[in-house]
Amino acid sequence: MDEQDWTGLWARAQASHDRARDLRARLAFLAAQIADTEDVVAATFERRAEEGSERATELRAKAEAARRFAELERRESVRIARAPIRLIRDRHA
């Protein structure tokens, strides 16, 4: 391989790395947004349960499930953000 081939290979690898980093950041952000949304859902279920709904027990259970899911998504957001980027060699090149 000559220098031009290596330069092109390096540029493609860097572009792939940049795309992977951007995607990882977007996924982490989306997981955090999902967690925030689940917190709102949980609060809504709790508020409805406190209003004396005949389904209060069910609504509290749904609120707890939403809180657990929110916590799961927060952990996932952190895991995604910290995950190393591993590129798979392009088989078509």
Short mmCIF file of C-alpha atoms in Angstrom, two decimals:
data_model
loop_
_atom_site.label_atom_id
_atom_site.label_comp_id
_atom_site.label_asym_id
_atom_site.label_seq_id
_atom_site.Cartn_x
_atom_site.Cartn_y
_atom_site.Cartn_z
CA MET A 1 0.00 0.00 0.00
CA ASP A 2 1.27 3.42 -0.86
CA GLU A 3 0.84 6.57 1.22
CA GLN A 4 -2.33 7.63 -0.62
CA ASP A 5 -3.96 4.26 0.17
CA TRP A 6 -3.05 4.60 3.85
CA THR A 7 -4.37 8.16 3.92
CA GLY A 8 -7.69 7.07 2.42
CA LEU A 9 -7.92 4.14 4.80
CA TRP A 10 -7.21 6.41 7.76
CA ALA A 11 -9.82 8.94 6.60
CA ARG A 12 -12.50 6.22 6.30
CA ALA A 13 -11.62 4.84 9.72
CA GLN A 14 -11.79 8.31 11.26
CA ALA A 15 -15.16 9.00 9.59
CA SER A 16 -16.52 5.69 10.91
CA HIS A 17 -15.25 6.49 14.39
CA ASP A 18 -16.87 9.93 14.27
CA ARG A 19 -20.21 8.46 13.15
CA ALA A 20 -20.04 5.84 15.90
CA ARG A 21 -19.28 8.51 18.52
CA ASP A 22 -22.18 10.67 17.31
CA LEU A 23 -24.60 7.74 17.29
CA ARG A 24 -23.50 6.71 20.77
CA ALA A 25 -24.11 10.25 22.06
CA ARG A 26 -27.56 10.33 20.44
CA LEU A 27 -28.51 6.96 21.92
CA ALA A 28 -27.39 8.01 25.38
CA PHE A 29 -29.40 11.24 25.06
CA LEU A 30 -32.50 9.35 23.90
CA ALA A 31 -32.23 6.88 26.79
CA ALA A 32 -32.07 9.82 29.21
CA GLN A 33 -35.12 11.41 27.55
CA ILE A 34 -37.03 8.14 27.83
CA ALA A 35 -36.17 8.03 31.54
CA ASP A 36 -37.46 11.58 32.01
CA THR A 37 -40.68 10.71 30.18
CA GLU A 38 -41.18 7.64 32.37
CA ASP A 39 -40.82 9.86 35.44
CA VAL A 40 -43.64 12.05 34.11
CA VAL A 41 -45.74 8.94 33.45
CA ALA A 42 -45.10 7.69 36.99
CA ALA A 43 -46.06 11.06 38.47
CA THR A 44 -49.26 11.08 36.42
CA PHE A 45 -50.22 7.60 37.61
CA GLU A 46 -49.51 8.59 41.22
CA ARG A 47 -51.56 11.76 40.93
CA ARG A 48 -54.48 9.81 39.48
CA ALA A 49 -54.20 7.23 42.27
CA GLU A 50 -54.24 9.99 44.92
CA GLU A 51 -57.40 11.47 43.40
CA GLY A 52 -59.24 8.46 44.77
CA SER A 53 -59.58 6.49 41.59
CA GLU A 54 -61.16 3.09 42.03
CA ARG A 55 -58.10 1.80 40.21
CA ALA A 56 -55.67 3.39 42.72
CA THR A 57 -53.82 0.14 43.48
CA GLU A 58 -53.35 -0.60 39.80
CA LEU A 59 -52.22 2.96 39.09
CA ARG A 60 -49.66 2.86 41.91
CA ALA A 61 -48.29 -0.41 40.53
CA LYS A 62 -48.01 1.17 37.08
CA ALA A 63 -46.27 4.19 38.61
CA GLU A 64 -43.74 1.93 40.30
CA ALA A 65 -43.14 0.04 37.05
CA ALA A 66 -42.58 3.34 35.24
CA ARG A 67 -40.05 4.41 37.90
CA ARG A 68 -38.18 1.11 37.56
CA PHE A 69 -38.09 1.52 33.79
CA ALA A 70 -36.85 5.11 34.18
CA GLU A 71 -34.01 3.90 36.39
CA LEU A 72 -33.15 1.18 33.88
CA GLU A 73 -33.02 3.75 31.07
CA ARG A 74 -30.81 6.06 33.15
CA ARG A 75 -28.35 3.23 33.76
CA GLU A 76 -28.47 2.37 30.06
CA SER A 77 -27.80 5.99 29.14
CA VAL A 78 -24.67 6.02 31.29
CA ARG A 79 -23.54 2.63 29.95
CA ILE A 80 -23.97 3.76 26.35
CA ALA A 81 -22.16 7.04 26.96
CA ARG A 82 -19.18 5.24 28.53
CA ALA A 83 -18.99 2.32 26.10
CA PRO A 84 -15.85 2.17 24.00
CA ILE A 85 -16.24 2.45 20.26
CA ARG A 86 -15.32 -0.74 18.48
CA LEU A 87 -15.39 -0.60 14.73
CA ILE A 88 -16.03 -3.65 12.63
CA ARG A 89 -13.85 -3.94 9.58
CA ASP A 90 -15.70 -3.07 6.40
CA ARG A 91 -16.07 -6.32 4.46
CA HIS A 92 -16.94 -4.50 1.25
CA ALA A 93 -13.79 -2.41 1.01
#
